[in-house]
Structures are given as structure tokens and as C-alpha cells.
């Protein structure tokens, strides 16, 4: 039975033609004006969901129709042509629609119900938290002696294979991070699943959005389980997901998939000392006490509330540390070169706390260095030394229009046209040399890159550029 036929069955119950037409018009209104809503039918009702939760229901009667919504009457606009009905134990209230009812007033009630549900969902976002237990690493950008990184305490799989699928959990790809955790296997030959019902209460969901994913691992120093990082506003999938195309998530010929993803700007990986200094220990224990043998923990028992409150406070108050240029250059060495974006790009995210700083994507900078073959753009003859990470001449990335000036521009400054490949001497020169020396190089670089800068939607004069130095 198709959707249109089910709708006809409901409308056929109404004897009043005007009300029957209203019923159909209102279903069409929800479908057109509230595109994120989902329409469903049963034998009696036409009902609508947002993010898996019902917010509206239509009920056909002989001479009228009823609209059931959640809340209290005072939350809805006052109407002249619509009668209030009953209030139910389920928390629903009821409006009666007749042939004399105003279509505009009815839609105001529908819109109000939809907006109340969205507000409720947003309010509950912070309640959706899940803990993923993974192996301990510094960077989670692959295993390489160049990065001085390996994996410890990753369980039996890591002990046997010397790697784990979490090794790429903080390796950016196209502005996102993709995180892996090993859930309990369903069968020996199948990947495990995450019980996202415990986060949403909706059985049909294949994924759930706006989750705080907290990654924890056992410290090699204290051997206690610590927070190593997190994804805010993440999407968590019930089933294992194949890696995104061209993401380089391959190790020893094996594809490395994921169970969660989030925007890079919403993620944070803590340094070793920050993990140890957080003073938050994730308890181990069966049942309600803490994380048991499973690597996925929902912390949704009453006894877990104090811990969850402490974790949320730590994450929400975390201001981070202002990244130094040396740390940025180190991130670039570890990054995978990204296919360089063109045209204007939206402004990047900004770190919170006292030391606010515009975030920079090291993969874009790595792509620029790769494009210029790791040569200094001031003079290709400026040879330094061979980098152990890139196996090329060591150069550094410099934003010609400094990132500190991002407030003055509508589009992002972290774009290929604004990133220069410089040897360390020329890089320090544009920061610390005398005014006349600086201007000579800045003028050269400005003329060289101004067309590319404009192509990214950035308008600037040479005089304005030099004012930033």
C-alpha cells in the first residue's frame, strides 16, 4: 500500500469536504515547509517525526479533524477559529479543526510544534555522550618511525598484529575526522555494532547526530584510563563504515573504516601531559561501576552521573593552548597533502577559551609545500636539510595575510593562495627583520600571489598587507 493510498484511507473517514481538503493541504504543507520531518501512517493516524521523535499527529473524524501536539496550551499561539480539545496523560494536547478553521492559524500551531521539538532536541544534545576505549598513541595519524608514534594497550588485536584500526582517529581528511572503536563482535566473522538506541531511544536509526564522543585510553605511565581526546557534535553509526574515498586510511594493505565522524574544528586531541593532568580517571568495572570488557561505554546509569558531569565540565571549560608556529610546522610534517581547494572558502572555526585562535588545516599547507616541491618561493636555491618526515628539503608554511587578521575578512585566510612555501631564514625574515628588508620580500610575494588571493574571494592592497607586519 503506497503513501498516497494510506492518506486517502484516512481522509475517506471525513464526511465534510472542506475538512477533508484541509487535511490533505496540511499534510502537503508539512512535507513542503518542514523538509526534515518524516511522515508515517497507521490504521488511525497520520503522524510526523523530527529526528525520529514524533511531534505532530493528525486524526480524521466525521465532521472534523484533530491535531495532537506535545506541550501546554500556553506554548502555542492563541487562535480564533480553532477549538482546544483534551490534554492527555502522555503529555499531548489536542486542537479541533472544523470547516470554518483558518488554514493560517492551523499552520502556526504546526510550526510551533515543530520548533518546540527542535528546541527540545537542541537542549538534549549535551546529554548524548559515549565513551570509546582505544589504544594509547600520541598523534593517531598512522604508525611511523618518522612521527615517533606507536600504539600501546590496544588489546589482543594490537598485541597480535602490532597495530589497531584507531591509528587514524585524528588524521584529517577534507576537514573531518573519522574515528574507530572496536565494539563487541556479533559473530566471529562480522563487525560489531554500537547500540545507538541507548543514545536516542529510536530503534530504527542507523546513525545519530550531535553526540559527544570521548576517546579514552590506558596510560603507559600510570596504567589508568585517561581522556585522550574527543569529537563534539559527532555522528555515530550503528554499523561499521567503509573509509571515505581517497582518505589514505590503509595500513598493511588493510582498509581502516570508522564508526563516528565529526568536523575537524569540533575535535581535540590532548597532549600526553594534558591527559595526565586532567585528574579525570575513567573507572573500570562491570555493570554500573565503569567500563567493563566492552570498548563502548554509555555511562547512562544513575551512578555514572557525577563522572559524566566532571567530564562535561572539563571538556566545556577546556581552552586549550595557543598553538605555536613550531607546533603548526610539526603538524604539517605529519599531515597528508590535501587536494588543494579553489575559490572562496568559509572562515575556519576558532578555538575557545582565553587564548582564542583561528584553526589552520595542516593538510592544506602540506599540499602547498608539495605543489612547490619543497622549495623556497623567494629563492629556489635556498637549501636547508632533508626532513626525516618528508624526505625533501625542509621548508615552512607561512600565511601571507596572517591568520590573526581573519576578523577583517569574510572568507577563510587558510587557503592555498595565501600560504607561502619559505625556507626557515626567509620565514623568520618576514617576521623579525628590519622594515626595509621585510618590505622587499613582502612586495615580491604580494605580486606573486595577489591573483590567487583574489580568486579565494580575498580583497587586499599591498599597503593593508604591510600594516599586519
mmCIF file of N, CA and C in Angstrom, residues 290-413:
data_model
loop_
_atom_site.group_PDB
_atom_site.id
_atom_site.type_symbol
_atom_site.label_atom_id
_atom_site.label_comp_id
_atom_site.label_asym_id
_atom_site.label_seq_id
_atom_site.Cartn_x
_atom_site.Cartn_y
_atom_site.Cartn_z
ATOM 1 N N UNK A 290 31.664 1.140 35.906
ATOM 2 C CA UNK A 290 32.520 1.784 34.914
ATOM 3 C C UNK A 290 32.602 0.956 33.648
ATOM 4 N N UNK A 291 33.642 1.184 32.857
ATOM 5 C CA UNK A 291 33.826 0.446 31.614
ATOM 6 C C UNK A 291 34.198 -1.000 31.937
ATOM 7 N N UNK A 292 33.449 -1.908 31.370
ATOM 8 C CA UNK A 292 33.764 -3.321 31.540
ATOM 9 C C UNK A 292 34.699 -3.788 30.449
ATOM 10 N N UNK A 293 34.448 -4.971 29.922
ATOM 11 C CA UNK A 293 35.307 -5.515 28.871
ATOM 12 C C UNK A 293 35.018 -4.869 27.519
ATOM 13 N N UNK A 294 33.822 -4.308 27.367
ATOM 14 C CA UNK A 294 33.478 -3.661 26.103
ATOM 15 C C UNK A 294 34.231 -2.349 25.951
ATOM 16 N N UNK A 295 34.600 -2.030 24.715
ATOM 17 C CA UNK A 295 35.285 -0.762 24.431
ATOM 18 C C UNK A 295 34.315 0.398 24.264
ATOM 19 N N UNK A 296 33.019 0.106 24.262
ATOM 20 C CA UNK A 296 31.988 1.136 24.114
ATOM 21 C C UNK A 296 31.225 1.238 25.430
ATOM 22 N N UNK A 297 31.184 2.438 25.982
ATOM 23 C CA UNK A 297 30.536 2.651 27.281
ATOM 24 C C UNK A 297 29.595 3.836 27.179
ATOM 25 N N UNK A 298 28.363 3.659 27.645
ATOM 26 C CA UNK A 298 27.332 4.686 27.510
ATOM 27 C C UNK A 298 27.212 5.559 28.764
ATOM 28 N N UNK A 299 27.716 5.100 29.873
ATOM 29 C CA UNK A 299 27.715 5.867 31.126
ATOM 30 C C UNK A 299 26.348 6.476 31.414
ATOM 31 N N UNK A 300 25.286 5.679 31.217
ATOM 32 C CA UNK A 300 23.930 6.197 31.337
ATOM 33 C C UNK A 300 23.209 5.737 32.606
ATOM 34 N N UNK A 301 23.966 5.189 33.550
ATOM 35 C CA UNK A 301 23.364 4.789 34.817
ATOM 36 C C UNK A 301 23.411 5.946 35.813
ATOM 37 N N UNK A 302 22.548 5.887 36.784
ATOM 38 C CA UNK A 302 22.475 6.946 37.790
ATOM 39 C C UNK A 302 23.808 7.136 38.495
ATOM 40 N N UNK A 303 24.504 6.015 38.755
ATOM 41 C CA UNK A 303 25.788 6.094 39.468
ATOM 42 C C UNK A 303 26.890 6.740 38.639
ATOM 43 N N UNK A 304 26.672 6.883 37.313
ATOM 44 C CA UNK A 304 27.696 7.475 36.442
ATOM 45 C C UNK A 304 27.562 8.991 36.316
ATOM 46 N N UNK A 305 26.464 9.556 36.812
ATOM 47 C CA UNK A 305 26.188 10.983 36.610
ATOM 48 C C UNK A 305 27.299 11.899 37.132
ATOM 49 N N UNK A 306 27.849 11.662 38.327
ATOM 50 C CA UNK A 306 28.926 12.551 38.796
ATOM 51 C C UNK A 306 30.141 12.556 37.873
ATOM 52 N N UNK A 307 30.510 11.372 37.355
ATOM 53 C CA UNK A 307 31.646 11.300 36.439
ATOM 54 C C UNK A 307 31.346 12.038 35.144
ATOM 55 N N UNK A 308 30.165 11.776 34.577
ATOM 56 C CA UNK A 308 29.792 12.437 33.323
ATOM 57 C C UNK A 308 29.787 13.948 33.502
ATOM 58 N N UNK A 309 29.290 14.419 34.631
ATOM 59 C CA UNK A 309 29.275 15.853 34.915
ATOM 60 C C UNK A 309 30.693 16.414 34.937
ATOM 61 N N UNK A 310 31.634 15.669 35.549
ATOM 62 C CA UNK A 310 33.030 16.111 35.597
ATOM 63 C C UNK A 310 33.656 16.144 34.208
ATOM 64 N N UNK A 311 33.337 15.131 33.395
ATOM 65 C CA UNK A 311 33.880 15.071 32.029
ATOM 66 C C UNK A 311 33.356 16.237 31.203
ATOM 67 N N UNK A 312 32.049 16.496 31.281
ATOM 68 C CA UNK A 312 31.458 17.604 30.524
ATOM 69 C C UNK A 312 32.048 18.945 30.956
ATOM 70 N N UNK A 313 32.247 19.113 32.244
ATOM 71 C CA UNK A 313 32.829 20.355 32.751
ATOM 72 C C UNK A 313 34.245 20.537 32.224
ATOM 73 N N UNK A 314 35.018 19.455 32.233
ATOM 74 C CA UNK A 314 36.397 19.517 31.743
ATOM 75 C C UNK A 314 36.436 19.890 30.263
ATOM 76 N N UNK A 315 35.589 19.237 29.465
ATOM 77 C CA UNK A 315 35.595 19.473 28.020
ATOM 78 C C UNK A 315 35.060 20.862 27.680
ATOM 79 N N UNK A 316 33.962 21.246 28.321
ATOM 80 C CA UNK A 316 33.359 22.559 28.019
ATOM 81 C C UNK A 316 34.226 23.728 28.471
ATOM 82 N N UNK A 317 35.016 23.519 29.513
ATOM 83 C CA UNK A 317 35.878 24.591 30.020
ATOM 84 C C UNK A 317 37.274 24.559 29.408
ATOM 85 N N UNK A 318 37.532 23.546 28.598
ATOM 86 C CA UNK A 318 38.876 23.394 28.044
ATOM 87 C C UNK A 318 39.167 24.510 27.048
ATOM 88 N N UNK A 319 40.163 25.279 27.324
ATOM 89 C CA UNK A 319 40.517 26.394 26.449
ATOM 90 C C UNK A 319 41.670 26.052 25.525
ATOM 91 N N UNK A 320 42.363 24.964 25.853
ATOM 92 C CA UNK A 320 43.496 24.569 25.027
ATOM 93 C C UNK A 320 44.682 25.491 25.213
ATOM 94 N N UNK A 321 45.675 25.281 24.414
ATOM 95 C CA UNK A 321 46.857 26.129 24.428
ATOM 96 C C UNK A 321 47.025 26.750 23.057
ATOM 97 N N UNK A 322 47.418 27.982 23.033
ATOM 98 C CA UNK A 322 47.639 28.636 21.755
ATOM 99 C C UNK A 322 48.778 27.936 21.027
ATOM 100 N N UNK A 323 48.488 27.461 19.826
ATOM 101 C CA UNK A 323 49.487 26.701 19.082
ATOM 102 C C UNK A 323 50.626 27.607 18.627
ATOM 103 N N UNK A 324 51.828 27.186 18.889
ATOM 104 C CA UNK A 324 52.995 27.937 18.418
ATOM 105 C C UNK A 324 53.225 27.626 16.951
ATOM 106 N N UNK A 325 54.007 28.476 16.293
ATOM 107 C CA UNK A 325 54.307 28.231 14.880
ATOM 108 C C UNK A 325 55.096 26.935 14.717
ATOM 109 N N UNK A 326 55.978 26.635 15.670
ATOM 110 C CA UNK A 326 56.754 25.400 15.589
ATOM 111 C C UNK A 326 55.839 24.181 15.641
ATOM 112 N N UNK A 327 54.810 24.232 16.511
ATOM 113 C CA UNK A 327 53.857 23.133 16.604
ATOM 114 C C UNK A 327 53.046 23.003 15.320
ATOM 115 N N UNK A 328 52.708 24.148 14.707
ATOM 116 C CA UNK A 328 51.986 24.129 13.431
ATOM 117 C C UNK A 328 52.836 23.487 12.341
ATOM 118 N N UNK A 329 54.120 23.881 12.283
ATOM 119 C CA UNK A 329 55.011 23.294 11.282
ATOM 120 C C UNK A 329 55.180 21.796 11.507
ATOM 121 N N UNK A 330 55.168 21.380 12.771
ATOM 122 C CA UNK A 330 55.278 19.957 13.091
ATOM 123 C C UNK A 330 54.028 19.206 12.618
ATOM 124 N N UNK A 331 52.858 19.828 12.775
ATOM 125 C CA UNK A 331 51.622 19.215 12.287
ATOM 126 C C UNK A 331 51.650 19.056 10.770
ATOM 127 N N UNK A 332 52.227 20.033 10.090
ATOM 128 C CA UNK A 332 52.302 19.981 8.630
ATOM 129 C C UNK A 332 53.150 18.799 8.188
ATOM 130 N N UNK A 333 54.258 18.558 8.877
ATOM 131 C CA UNK A 333 55.138 17.445 8.520
ATOM 132 C C UNK A 333 54.398 16.112 8.604
ATOM 133 N N UNK A 334 53.488 15.988 9.572
ATOM 134 C CA UNK A 334 52.778 14.725 9.783
ATOM 135 C C UNK A 334 51.552 14.584 8.889
ATOM 136 N N UNK A 335 51.068 15.705 8.348
ATOM 137 C CA UNK A 335 49.804 15.702 7.611
ATOM 138 C C UNK A 335 49.941 15.046 6.242
ATOM 139 N N UNK A 336 48.818 14.536 5.759
ATOM 140 C CA UNK A 336 48.733 14.033 4.392
ATOM 141 C C UNK A 336 48.374 15.216 3.487
ATOM 142 N N UNK A 337 49.073 15.385 2.344
ATOM 143 C CA UNK A 337 48.739 16.512 1.464
ATOM 144 C C UNK A 337 47.317 16.392 0.938
ATOM 145 N N UNK A 338 46.583 17.491 1.014
ATOM 146 C CA UNK A 338 45.184 17.518 0.614
ATOM 147 C C UNK A 338 45.074 18.047 -0.814
ATOM 148 N N UNK A 339 44.080 17.545 -1.553
ATOM 149 C CA UNK A 339 43.798 18.126 -2.859
ATOM 150 C C UNK A 339 43.409 19.582 -2.627
ATOM 151 N N UNK A 340 44.160 20.494 -3.194
ATOM 152 C CA UNK A 340 44.021 21.902 -2.843
ATOM 153 C C UNK A 340 42.690 22.483 -3.303
ATOM 154 N N UNK A 341 41.934 23.074 -2.367
ATOM 155 C CA UNK A 341 40.637 23.666 -2.719
ATOM 156 C C UNK A 341 40.819 24.971 -3.479
ATOM 157 N N UNK A 342 39.831 25.320 -4.289
ATOM 158 C CA UNK A 342 39.865 26.576 -5.045
ATOM 159 C C UNK A 342 38.646 27.407 -4.684
ATOM 160 N N UNK A 343 38.711 28.684 -5.042
ATOM 161 C CA UNK A 343 37.582 29.577 -4.802
ATOM 162 C C UNK A 343 37.449 29.973 -3.342
ATOM 163 N N UNK A 344 36.477 30.826 -3.033
ATOM 164 C CA UNK A 344 36.266 31.259 -1.652
ATOM 165 C C UNK A 344 35.860 30.098 -0.750
ATOM 166 N N UNK A 345 36.347 30.104 0.479
ATOM 167 C CA UNK A 345 36.037 29.068 1.468
ATOM 168 C C UNK A 345 35.568 29.761 2.745
ATOM 169 N N UNK A 346 34.596 29.153 3.401
ATOM 170 C CA UNK A 346 34.072 29.729 4.645
ATOM 171 C C UNK A 346 35.167 29.857 5.693
ATOM 172 N N UNK A 347 35.023 30.843 6.567
ATOM 173 C CA UNK A 347 36.015 31.060 7.613
ATOM 174 C C UNK A 347 36.148 29.831 8.493
ATOM 175 N N UNK A 348 37.365 29.534 8.960
ATOM 176 C CA UNK A 348 37.548 28.349 9.809
ATOM 177 C C UNK A 348 36.968 28.573 11.196
ATOM 178 N N UNK A 349 36.940 27.508 11.986
ATOM 179 C CA UNK A 349 36.477 27.617 13.368
ATOM 180 C C UNK A 349 37.543 28.322 14.195
ATOM 181 N N UNK A 350 37.115 28.730 15.385
ATOM 182 C CA UNK A 350 38.031 29.413 16.281
ATOM 183 C C UNK A 350 38.054 28.685 17.617
ATOM 184 N N UNK A 351 39.221 28.493 18.163
ATOM 185 C CA UNK A 351 39.324 27.808 19.445
ATOM 186 C C UNK A 351 38.680 28.651 20.533
ATOM 187 N N UNK A 352 38.175 27.971 21.569
ATOM 188 C CA UNK A 352 37.513 28.679 22.654
ATOM 189 C C UNK A 352 38.480 29.092 23.738
ATOM 190 N N UNK A 353 37.921 29.564 24.839
ATOM 191 C CA UNK A 353 38.741 29.924 25.991
ATOM 192 C C UNK A 353 39.422 31.271 25.841
ATOM 193 N N UNK A 354 40.400 31.482 26.696
ATOM 194 C CA UNK A 354 41.104 32.766 26.736
ATOM 195 C C UNK A 354 41.967 32.946 25.498
ATOM 196 N N UNK A 355 42.706 31.909 25.133
ATOM 197 C CA UNK A 355 43.649 32.008 24.014
ATOM 198 C C UNK A 355 42.968 31.659 22.696
ATOM 199 N N UNK A 356 42.042 32.486 22.259
ATOM 200 C CA UNK A 356 41.317 32.201 21.026
ATOM 201 C C UNK A 356 42.261 32.285 19.831
ATOM 202 N N UNK A 357 42.088 31.351 18.913
ATOM 203 C CA UNK A 357 42.989 31.265 17.773
ATOM 204 C C UNK A 357 42.252 30.627 16.604
ATOM 205 N N UNK A 358 42.392 31.219 15.410
ATOM 206 C CA UNK A 358 41.780 30.641 14.224
ATOM 207 C C UNK A 358 42.498 29.337 13.877
ATOM 208 N N UNK A 359 41.715 28.301 13.606
ATOM 209 C CA UNK A 359 42.305 26.978 13.361
ATOM 210 C C UNK A 359 42.810 26.867 11.926
ATOM 211 N N UNK A 360 43.937 26.174 11.771
ATOM 212 C CA UNK A 360 44.571 26.006 10.470
ATOM 213 C C UNK A 360 44.623 24.532 10.108
ATOM 214 N N UNK A 361 44.306 24.221 8.864
ATOM 215 C CA UNK A 361 44.320 22.846 8.373
ATOM 216 C C UNK A 361 45.709 22.535 7.832
ATOM 217 N N UNK A 362 46.438 21.695 8.552
ATOM 218 C CA UNK A 362 47.812 21.379 8.154
ATOM 219 C C UNK A 362 47.872 20.656 6.813
ATOM 220 N N UNK A 363 46.806 19.952 6.451
ATOM 221 C CA UNK A 363 46.787 19.221 5.179
ATOM 222 C C UNK A 363 46.820 20.166 3.979
ATOM 223 N N UNK A 364 46.187 21.336 4.109
ATOM 224 C CA UNK A 364 46.228 22.319 3.017
ATOM 225 C C UNK A 364 47.647 22.852 2.859
ATOM 226 N N UNK A 365 48.269 23.190 3.992
ATOM 227 C CA UNK A 365 49.648 23.691 3.942
ATOM 228 C C UNK A 365 50.586 22.645 3.355
ATOM 229 N N UNK A 366 50.383 21.373 3.738
ATOM 230 C CA UNK A 366 51.234 20.307 3.200
ATOM 231 C C UNK A 366 51.065 20.208 1.678
ATOM 232 N N UNK A 367 49.837 20.393 1.214
ATOM 233 C CA UNK A 367 49.584 20.375 -0.226
ATOM 234 C C UNK A 367 50.310 21.490 -0.954
ATOM 235 N N UNK A 368 50.380 22.674 -0.320
ATOM 236 C CA UNK A 368 51.088 23.811 -0.932
ATOM 237 C C UNK A 368 52.586 23.523 -1.001
ATOM 238 N N UNK A 369 53.158 23.029 0.087
ATOM 239 C CA UNK A 369 54.589 22.698 0.091
ATOM 240 C C UNK A 369 54.897 21.650 -0.977
ATOM 241 N N UNK A 370 54.003 20.703 -1.106
ATOM 242 C CA UNK A 370 54.166 19.656 -2.113
ATOM 243 C C UNK A 370 54.090 20.246 -3.520
ATOM 244 N N UNK A 371 53.153 21.191 -3.727
ATOM 245 C CA UNK A 371 52.987 21.834 -5.033
ATOM 246 C C UNK A 371 54.258 22.566 -5.454
ATOM 247 N N UNK A 372 54.916 23.226 -4.494
ATOM 248 C CA UNK A 372 56.138 23.970 -4.811
ATOM 249 C C UNK A 372 57.399 23.142 -4.590
ATOM 250 N N UNK A 373 57.211 21.827 -4.520
ATOM 251 C CA UNK A 373 58.312 20.854 -4.467
ATOM 252 C C UNK A 373 59.289 21.137 -3.348
ATOM 253 N N UNK A 374 58.737 21.636 -2.211
ATOM 254 C CA UNK A 374 59.523 21.874 -1.006
ATOM 255 C C UNK A 374 60.721 22.806 -1.282
ATOM 256 N N UNK A 375 60.427 23.809 -2.101
ATOM 257 C CA UNK A 375 61.422 24.845 -2.407
ATOM 258 C C UNK A 375 60.958 26.176 -1.821
ATOM 259 N N UNK A 376 61.901 27.032 -1.516
ATOM 260 C CA UNK A 376 61.587 28.360 -1.016
ATOM 261 C C UNK A 376 61.107 29.225 -2.180
ATOM 262 N N UNK A 377 59.957 29.889 -2.025
ATOM 263 C CA UNK A 377 59.393 30.686 -3.109
ATOM 264 C C UNK A 377 60.123 32.015 -3.300
ATOM 265 N N UNK A 378 60.916 32.412 -2.336
ATOM 266 C CA UNK A 378 61.737 33.611 -2.507
ATOM 267 C C UNK A 378 62.924 33.299 -3.400
ATOM 268 N N UNK A 379 63.524 32.148 -3.188
ATOM 269 C CA UNK A 379 64.685 31.732 -3.990
ATOM 270 C C UNK A 379 64.806 30.216 -3.893
ATOM 271 N N UNK A 380 64.657 29.518 -5.015
ATOM 272 C CA UNK A 380 64.716 28.052 -5.026
ATOM 273 C C UNK A 380 66.078 27.510 -4.607
ATOM 274 N N UNK A 381 67.086 28.357 -4.633
ATOM 275 C CA UNK A 381 68.433 27.915 -4.264
ATOM 276 C C UNK A 381 68.631 27.841 -2.751
ATOM 277 N N UNK A 382 67.637 28.290 -1.983
ATOM 278 C CA UNK A 382 67.751 28.248 -0.522
ATOM 279 C C UNK A 382 67.537 26.813 -0.033
ATOM 280 N N UNK A 383 68.613 26.074 0.081
ATOM 281 C CA UNK A 383 68.559 24.670 0.503
ATOM 282 C C UNK A 383 68.900 24.588 1.990
ATOM 283 N N UNK A 384 68.130 23.820 2.732
ATOM 284 C CA UNK A 384 68.353 23.705 4.181
ATOM 285 C C UNK A 384 68.889 22.321 4.536
ATOM 286 N N UNK A 385 67.997 21.365 4.786
ATOM 287 C CA UNK A 385 68.389 19.992 5.118
ATOM 288 C C UNK A 385 67.234 19.078 4.727
ATOM 289 N N UNK A 386 67.498 17.798 4.715
ATOM 290 C CA UNK A 386 66.462 16.831 4.356
ATOM 291 C C UNK A 386 65.626 16.492 5.583
ATOM 292 N N UNK A 387 64.333 16.702 5.474
ATOM 293 C CA UNK A 387 63.417 16.386 6.569
ATOM 294 C C UNK A 387 63.224 14.880 6.668
ATOM 295 N N UNK A 388 63.289 14.350 7.892
ATOM 296 C CA UNK A 388 63.100 12.899 8.057
ATOM 297 C C UNK A 388 61.661 12.484 7.774
ATOM 298 N N UNK A 389 60.715 13.429 7.878
ATOM 299 C CA UNK A 389 59.308 13.109 7.631
ATOM 300 C C UNK A 389 58.948 13.140 6.154
ATOM 301 N N UNK A 390 59.413 14.175 5.431
ATOM 302 C CA UNK A 390 59.026 14.328 4.026
ATOM 303 C C UNK A 390 60.057 13.765 3.059
ATOM 304 N N UNK A 391 61.283 13.566 3.554
ATOM 305 C CA UNK A 391 62.407 13.121 2.706
ATOM 306 C C UNK A 391 62.699 14.151 1.616
ATOM 307 N N UNK A 392 62.327 15.399 1.908
ATOM 308 C CA UNK A 392 62.572 16.507 0.984
ATOM 309 C C UNK A 392 63.257 17.645 1.724
ATOM 310 N N UNK A 393 63.662 18.644 0.955
ATOM 311 C CA UNK A 393 64.245 19.836 1.548
ATOM 312 C C UNK A 393 63.262 20.433 2.561
ATOM 313 N N UNK A 394 63.758 20.776 3.748
ATOM 314 C CA UNK A 394 62.875 21.303 4.788
ATOM 315 C C UNK A 394 62.497 22.751 4.492
ATOM 316 N N UNK A 395 61.200 23.016 4.404
ATOM 317 C CA UNK A 395 60.653 24.366 4.265
ATOM 318 C C UNK A 395 59.490 24.511 5.245
ATOM 319 N N UNK A 396 59.001 25.737 5.392
ATOM 320 C CA UNK A 396 57.897 26.006 6.314
ATOM 321 C C UNK A 396 56.776 26.736 5.590
ATOM 322 N N UNK A 397 55.581 26.608 6.125
ATOM 323 C CA UNK A 397 54.406 27.283 5.545
ATOM 324 C C UNK A 397 54.172 28.605 6.255
ATOM 325 N N UNK A 398 53.876 29.637 5.476
ATOM 326 C CA UNK A 398 53.628 30.968 6.038
ATOM 327 C C UNK A 398 52.373 31.555 5.401
ATOM 328 N N UNK A 399 51.456 32.063 6.218
ATOM 329 C CA UNK A 399 50.268 32.749 5.706
ATOM 330 C C UNK A 399 50.640 34.196 5.389
ATOM 331 N N UNK A 400 50.580 34.554 4.108
ATOM 332 C CA UNK A 400 50.982 35.900 3.702
ATOM 333 C C UNK A 400 50.102 36.950 4.402
ATOM 334 N N UNK A 401 48.789 36.789 4.301
ATOM 335 C CA UNK A 401 47.899 37.580 5.165
ATOM 336 C C UNK A 401 47.775 36.790 6.459
ATOM 337 N N UNK A 402 48.281 37.291 7.556
ATOM 338 C CA UNK A 402 48.336 36.497 8.791
ATOM 339 C C UNK A 402 46.948 36.027 9.239
ATOM 340 N N UNK A 403 46.884 34.831 9.817
ATOM 341 C CA UNK A 403 45.622 34.307 10.326
ATOM 342 C C UNK A 403 45.044 35.197 11.415
ATOM 343 N N UNK A 404 45.880 35.942 12.104
ATOM 344 C CA UNK A 404 45.395 36.855 13.143
ATOM 345 C C UNK A 404 44.517 37.958 12.572
ATOM 346 N N UNK A 405 44.552 38.135 11.226
ATOM 347 C CA UNK A 405 43.744 39.160 10.572
ATOM 348 C C UNK A 405 42.412 38.607 10.074
ATOM 349 N N UNK A 406 42.082 37.364 10.424
ATOM 350 C CA UNK A 406 40.877 36.729 9.883
ATOM 351 C C UNK A 406 39.608 37.521 10.180
ATOM 352 N N UNK A 407 39.551 38.224 11.308
ATOM 353 C CA UNK A 407 38.368 39.021 11.642
ATOM 354 C C UNK A 407 38.048 40.070 10.577
ATOM 355 N N UNK A 408 39.054 40.468 9.803
ATOM 356 C CA UNK A 408 38.866 41.515 8.796
ATOM 357 C C UNK A 408 38.361 40.961 7.458
ATOM 358 N N UNK A 409 38.207 39.634 7.364
ATOM 359 C CA UNK A 409 37.859 39.028 6.074
ATOM 360 C C UNK A 409 36.670 38.088 6.228
ATOM 361 N N UNK A 410 35.783 38.127 5.237
ATOM 362 C CA UNK A 410 34.586 37.297 5.270
ATOM 363 C C UNK A 410 34.917 35.836 4.972
ATOM 364 N N UNK A 411 35.887 35.615 4.057
ATOM 365 C CA UNK A 411 36.266 34.245 3.683
ATOM 366 C C UNK A 411 37.569 33.832 4.385
ATOM 367 N N UNK A 412 37.844 32.546 4.340
ATOM 368 C CA UNK A 412 38.992 31.980 5.048
ATOM 369 C C UNK A 412 40.320 32.478 4.479
ATOM 370 N N UNK A 413 41.262 32.720 5.396
ATOM 371 C CA UNK A 413 42.649 33.028 5.007
ATOM 372 C C UNK A 413 43.490 31.766 4.919
#
